[in-house]
GROMACS .gro file of C-alpha atoms in nm:
model
  141
    1MET     CA    1  -2.363   0.750 -10.642
    2PRO     CA    2  -2.284   1.105 -10.753
    3GLN     CA    3  -1.937   1.166 -10.883
    4LEU     CA    4  -1.727   1.433 -10.714
    5ARG     CA    5  -1.603   1.701 -10.944
    6HIS     CA    6  -1.288   1.892 -10.870
    7THR     CA    7  -1.280   2.255 -10.958
    8GLU     CA    8  -0.988   2.485 -11.026
    9LYS     CA    9  -1.033   2.617 -10.670
   10ASP     CA   10  -0.944   2.269 -10.533
   11ARG     CA   11  -0.610   2.248 -10.712
   12PRO     CA   12  -0.402   2.469 -10.471
   13VAL     CA   13  -0.534   2.275 -10.171
   14ARG     CA   14  -0.448   1.940 -10.333
   15ASN     CA   15  -0.099   2.067 -10.423
   16ILE     CA   16  -0.036   2.184 -10.067
   17LEU     CA   17  -0.157   1.853  -9.924
   18ALA     CA   18   0.062   1.655 -10.165
   19ALA     CA   19   0.367   1.868 -10.083
   20ALA     CA   20   0.303   1.829  -9.709
   21ALA     CA   21   0.280   1.451  -9.743
   22ILE     CA   22   0.609   1.438  -9.936
   23LEU     CA   23   0.784   1.657  -9.677
   24LEU     CA   24   0.649   1.441  -9.394
   25LEU     CA   25   0.780   1.125  -9.557
   26ALA     CA   26   1.120   1.284  -9.623
   27ALA     CA   27   1.152   1.409  -9.265
   28CYS     CA   28   1.094   1.063  -9.121
   29GLN     CA   29   1.359   0.883  -9.323
   30THR     CA   30   1.577   0.634  -9.145
   31ARG     CA   31   1.950   0.621  -9.206
   32PRO     CA   32   2.224   0.386  -9.088
   33ILE     CA   33   2.414   0.521  -8.789
   34THR     CA   34   2.719   0.708  -8.913
   35THR     CA   35   3.048   0.600  -8.762
   36THR     CA   36   3.305   0.875  -8.775
   37GLN     CA   37   3.657   0.805  -8.886
   38GLU     CA   38   3.971   0.872  -8.687
   39HIS     CA   39   4.068   1.235  -8.747
   40PRO     CA   40   4.423   1.358  -8.696
   41VAL     CA   41   4.480   1.647  -8.457
   42PRO     CA   42   4.654   1.923  -8.658
   43PRO     CA   43   5.033   1.926  -8.602
   44GLY     CA   44   5.022   2.271  -8.441
   45ALA     CA   45   4.782   2.143  -8.171
   46GLN     CA   46   4.953   1.810  -8.100
   47ALA     CA   47   5.178   1.964  -7.833
   48LEU     CA   48   4.874   2.071  -7.629
   49PRO     CA   49   4.799   1.888  -7.305
   50LEU     CA   50   4.493   1.659  -7.314
   51ASN     CA   51   4.286   1.898  -7.103
   52ALA     CA   52   4.341   2.175  -7.363
   53ILE     CA   53   4.225   1.944  -7.643
   54GLU     CA   54   3.922   1.851  -7.433
   55LEU     CA   55   3.846   2.221  -7.381
   56ALA     CA   56   3.866   2.280  -7.758
   57ILE     CA   57   3.620   1.992  -7.817
   58VAL     CA   58   3.380   2.130  -7.555
   59GLU     CA   59   3.402   2.483  -7.696
   60ALA     CA   60   3.337   2.355  -8.048
   61GLY     CA   61   3.026   2.159  -7.950
   62ALA     CA   62   2.886   2.415  -7.708
   63ARG     CA   63   2.829   2.657  -7.996
   64ARG     CA   64   2.554   2.427  -8.127
   65GLY     CA   65   2.411   2.337  -7.788
   66TRP     CA   66   2.599   2.014  -7.711
   67ARG     CA   67   2.660   1.948  -7.340
   68PHE     CA   68   2.967   1.754  -7.228
   69GLN     CA   69   3.059   1.531  -6.938
   70HIS     CA   70   3.419   1.432  -6.866
   71LEU     CA   71   3.434   1.051  -6.843
   72ALA     CA   72   3.809   0.987  -6.840
   73ASP     CA   73   4.130   1.132  -6.975
   74GLY     CA   74   4.076   1.130  -7.350
   75GLN     CA   75   3.699   1.072  -7.335
   76VAL     CA   76   3.397   1.301  -7.302
   77ARG     CA   77   3.028   1.223  -7.343
   78ALA     CA   78   2.850   1.468  -7.572
   79THR     CA   79   2.472   1.507  -7.535
   80TYR     CA   80   2.242   1.704  -7.764
   81THR     CA   81   1.874   1.744  -7.686
   82LYS     CA   82   1.606   1.865  -7.924
   83TRP     CA   83   1.283   1.752  -7.766
   84PRO     CA   84   1.179   1.470  -7.783
   85TRP     CA   85   1.511   1.350  -7.927
   86VAL     CA   86   1.834   1.302  -7.731
   87ALA     CA   87   2.161   1.215  -7.906
   88GLU     CA   88   2.460   1.087  -7.709
   89ALA     CA   89   2.807   1.020  -7.842
   90ASP     CA   90   3.149   0.972  -7.689
   91VAL     CA   91   3.436   1.180  -7.822
   92LEU     CA   92   3.756   0.979  -7.782
   93PHE     CA   93   4.075   1.180  -7.828
   94SER     CA   94   4.448   1.195  -7.779
   95ASN     CA   95   4.720   1.438  -7.883
   96ARG     CA   96   4.731   1.265  -8.222
   97SER     CA   97   4.367   1.198  -8.317
   98TYR     CA   98   3.999   1.202  -8.223
   99ARG     CA   99   3.680   1.021  -8.322
  100ILE     CA  100   3.313   1.027  -8.230
  101GLN     CA  101   3.147   0.703  -8.125
  102TYR     CA  102   2.771   0.639  -8.110
  103VAL     CA  103   2.623   0.586  -7.762
  104SER     CA  104   2.248   0.633  -7.803
  105ALA     CA  105   1.976   0.817  -7.989
  106LYS     CA  106   1.675   0.824  -7.760
  107ASN     CA  107   1.343   0.844  -7.944
  108MET     CA  108   1.539   0.845  -8.272
  109GLU     CA  109   1.621   0.477  -8.315
  110ARG     CA  110   1.444   0.279  -8.583
  111SER     CA  111   1.435  -0.080  -8.692
  112ASN     CA  112   1.730  -0.246  -8.867
  113ASP     CA  113   1.990  -0.047  -8.670
  114GLY     CA  114   1.873   0.277  -8.826
  115VAL     CA  115   1.834   0.621  -8.678
  116GLU     CA  116   1.653   0.941  -8.770
  117ARG     CA  117   1.870   1.132  -9.013
  118ALA     CA  118   1.892   1.424  -8.771
  119TYR     CA  119   2.132   1.221  -8.552
  120ASN     CA  120   2.384   1.183  -8.833
  121ARG     CA  121   2.352   1.552  -8.922
  122TRP     CA  122   2.412   1.661  -8.561
  123VAL     CA  123   2.716   1.435  -8.521
  124GLY     CA  124   2.850   1.546  -8.860
  125ASN     CA  125   2.821   1.909  -8.752
  126LEU     CA  126   2.998   1.829  -8.425
  127GLU     CA  127   3.275   1.654  -8.617
  128ARG     CA  128   3.328   1.954  -8.847
  129ASP     CA  129   3.312   2.201  -8.557
  130ILE     CA  130   3.581   2.011  -8.364
  131ALA     CA  131   3.805   2.004  -8.672
  132ALA     CA  132   3.757   2.378  -8.727
  133ARG     CA  133   3.830   2.461  -8.362
  134LEU     CA  134   4.148   2.251  -8.357
  135ASP     CA  135   4.258   2.411  -8.685
  136GLN     CA  136   4.206   2.757  -8.527
  137ILE     CA  137   4.420   2.662  -8.229
  138ALA     CA  138   4.692   2.511  -8.450
  139ALA     CA  139   4.702   2.822  -8.670
  140ARG     CA  140   4.772   3.044  -8.366
  141ARG     CA  141   5.067   2.837  -8.246
   0.00000   0.00000   0.00000
């Protein structure tokens, strides 16, 4: 059987294919589902009524495309869709604190209670955006 010989012209194509394979593997990594910690509401915002805190949470998430549904006083369901993935989390809050709780990650769930790393990134961004929005409100009071 004749042996294939690689030429210098083949090298860029092989490098591109190797880089693409590495990026594909990195993009499909599974991570454990992140559970957010209880975050304190800044002192300047603690006097706000619950509906004002809810509005701040909704405004913070809407900037990145999160949609919200009021479930109860102190609880909203946040949904983020980036086809074919859908992330859902409940934001539980009071005048003193808030936290984000996993609900589902449609088309993102993996074996061993893992999830595509995008879910954790999206929820982390939501968490930081809520903190920043509440800090803005507290600074104005």
